[in-house]
mmCIF file of C-alpha atoms in Angstrom:
data_model
loop_
_atom_site.group_PDB
_atom_site.id
_atom_site.type_symbol
_atom_site.label_atom_id
_atom_site.label_comp_id
_atom_site.label_asym_id
_atom_site.label_seq_id
_atom_site.Cartn_x
_atom_site.Cartn_y
_atom_site.Cartn_z
ATOM 1 C CA UNK S 1 192.323 112.662 106.679
ATOM 2 C CA UNK S 2 188.919 112.267 105.052
ATOM 3 C CA UNK S 3 186.252 114.921 105.475
ATOM 4 C CA UNK S 4 183.504 112.282 105.178
ATOM 5 C CA UNK S 5 181.558 111.734 108.392
ATOM 6 C CA UNK S 6 181.708 107.952 108.093
ATOM 7 C CA UNK S 7 180.197 107.301 111.510
ATOM 8 C CA UNK S 8 177.252 109.615 110.795
ATOM 9 C CA UNK S 9 176.804 108.097 107.345
ATOM 10 C CA UNK S 10 176.844 104.583 108.804
ATOM 11 C CA UNK S 11 174.296 105.517 111.485
ATOM 12 C CA UNK S 12 172.005 107.081 108.877
ATOM 13 C CA UNK S 13 172.284 104.026 106.602
ATOM 14 C CA UNK S 14 171.582 101.644 109.486
ATOM 15 C CA UNK S 15 168.445 103.606 110.454
ATOM 16 C CA UNK S 16 167.125 103.866 106.887
ATOM 17 C CA UNK S 17 164.510 101.563 105.378
ATOM 18 C CA UNK S 18 166.208 98.268 104.479
ATOM 19 C CA UNK S 19 165.821 96.461 101.203
ATOM 20 C CA UNK S 20 166.143 97.443 97.588
ATOM 21 C CA UNK S 21 165.105 100.921 96.524
ATOM 22 C CA UNK S 22 163.820 101.339 92.992
ATOM 23 C CA UNK S 23 163.323 104.260 90.675
ATOM 24 C CA UNK S 24 159.716 104.226 89.578
ATOM 25 C CA UNK S 25 157.668 105.934 86.941
ATOM 26 C CA UNK S 26 153.899 105.782 86.819
ATOM 27 C CA UNK S 27 151.772 107.244 84.043
ATOM 28 C CA UNK S 28 148.052 107.819 84.301
ATOM 29 C CA UNK S 29 146.176 108.590 81.109
ATOM 30 C CA UNK S 30 142.998 109.301 83.043
ATOM 31 C CA UNK S 31 144.578 111.951 85.216
ATOM 32 C CA UNK S 32 146.903 113.198 82.456
ATOM 33 C CA UNK S 33 149.766 113.227 84.946
ATOM 34 C CA UNK S 34 153.117 111.511 85.281
ATOM 35 C CA UNK S 35 154.856 110.700 88.536
ATOM 36 C CA UNK S 36 158.556 109.963 88.841
ATOM 37 C CA UNK S 37 160.174 108.952 92.067
ATOM 38 C CA UNK S 38 161.687 106.393 94.345
ATOM 39 C CA UNK S 39 159.956 103.574 96.164
ATOM 40 C CA UNK S 40 161.521 103.161 99.597
ATOM 41 C CA UNK S 41 159.730 100.357 101.379
ATOM 42 C CA UNK S 42 156.068 101.351 101.180
ATOM 43 C CA UNK S 43 156.858 105.039 100.705
ATOM 44 C CA UNK S 44 156.875 106.652 97.269
ATOM 45 C CA UNK S 45 159.028 109.777 97.078
ATOM 46 C CA UNK S 46 157.820 111.865 94.164
ATOM 47 C CA UNK S 47 160.199 113.899 92.051
ATOM 48 C CA UNK S 48 159.393 116.401 89.347
ATOM 49 C CA UNK S 49 159.381 115.154 85.781
ATOM 50 C CA UNK S 50 162.622 116.760 84.608
ATOM 51 C CA UNK S 51 165.335 114.597 83.099
ATOM 52 C CA UNK S 52 167.781 115.626 85.819
ATOM 53 C CA UNK S 53 165.326 114.484 88.504
ATOM 54 C CA UNK S 54 165.153 111.030 86.943
ATOM 55 C CA UNK S 55 168.956 110.807 87.138
ATOM 56 C CA UNK S 56 168.741 111.993 90.755
ATOM 57 C CA UNK S 57 166.193 109.250 91.488
ATOM 58 C CA UNK S 58 168.463 106.615 89.955
ATOM 59 C CA UNK S 59 171.370 107.862 92.079
ATOM 60 C CA UNK S 60 169.306 107.880 95.279
ATOM 61 C CA UNK S 61 168.103 104.342 94.575
ATOM 62 C CA UNK S 62 171.692 103.185 93.940
ATOM 63 C CA UNK S 63 172.882 104.817 97.178
ATOM 64 C CA UNK S 64 170.666 102.627 99.329
ATOM 65 C CA UNK S 65 171.651 101.665 102.896
ATOM 66 C CA UNK S 66 173.133 98.293 101.930
ATOM 67 C CA UNK S 67 175.361 99.895 99.294
ATOM 68 C CA UNK S 68 176.495 102.663 101.651
ATOM 69 C CA UNK S 69 177.291 100.154 104.405
ATOM 70 C CA UNK S 70 179.265 97.935 101.997
ATOM 71 C CA UNK S 71 181.204 100.969 100.780
ATOM 72 C CA UNK S 72 181.985 102.005 104.357
ATOM 73 C CA UNK S 73 183.098 98.453 105.219
ATOM 74 C CA UNK S 74 185.505 98.444 102.259
ATOM 75 C CA UNK S 75 186.810 101.911 103.101
ATOM 76 C CA UNK S 76 187.369 101.072 106.756
ATOM 77 C CA UNK S 77 189.120 97.795 105.839
ATOM 78 C CA UNK S 78 191.424 99.650 103.438
ATOM 79 C CA UNK S 79 192.179 102.253 106.107
ATOM 80 C CA UNK S 80 193.116 99.506 108.609
ATOM 81 C CA UNK S 81 195.474 97.928 106.048
ATOM 82 C CA UNK S 82 197.010 101.338 105.371
ATOM 83 C CA UNK S 83 197.602 101.972 109.064
ATOM 84 C CA UNK S 84 199.152 98.517 109.468
ATOM 85 C CA UNK S 85 201.753 99.316 106.793
ATOM 86 C CA UNK S 86 202.869 102.582 108.391
#
């Protein structure tokens, strides 16, 4: 038995902003600041500038709703096949 709350994960993915999420970096020489984050629809989620945060941003962008839903579909299909062979 899996300890993943697949139903809750599916509901969260279905409610999330659709479309592609992208890791973004914006530099501003005038302000002498750097912003790293994720663009989700029209919302920019800012992360700190550490290397680990950039990897986190790339992971979050890759784990977008469409990807999570496709993963859940594959998992549920595999579980149905497994139950059919028991």
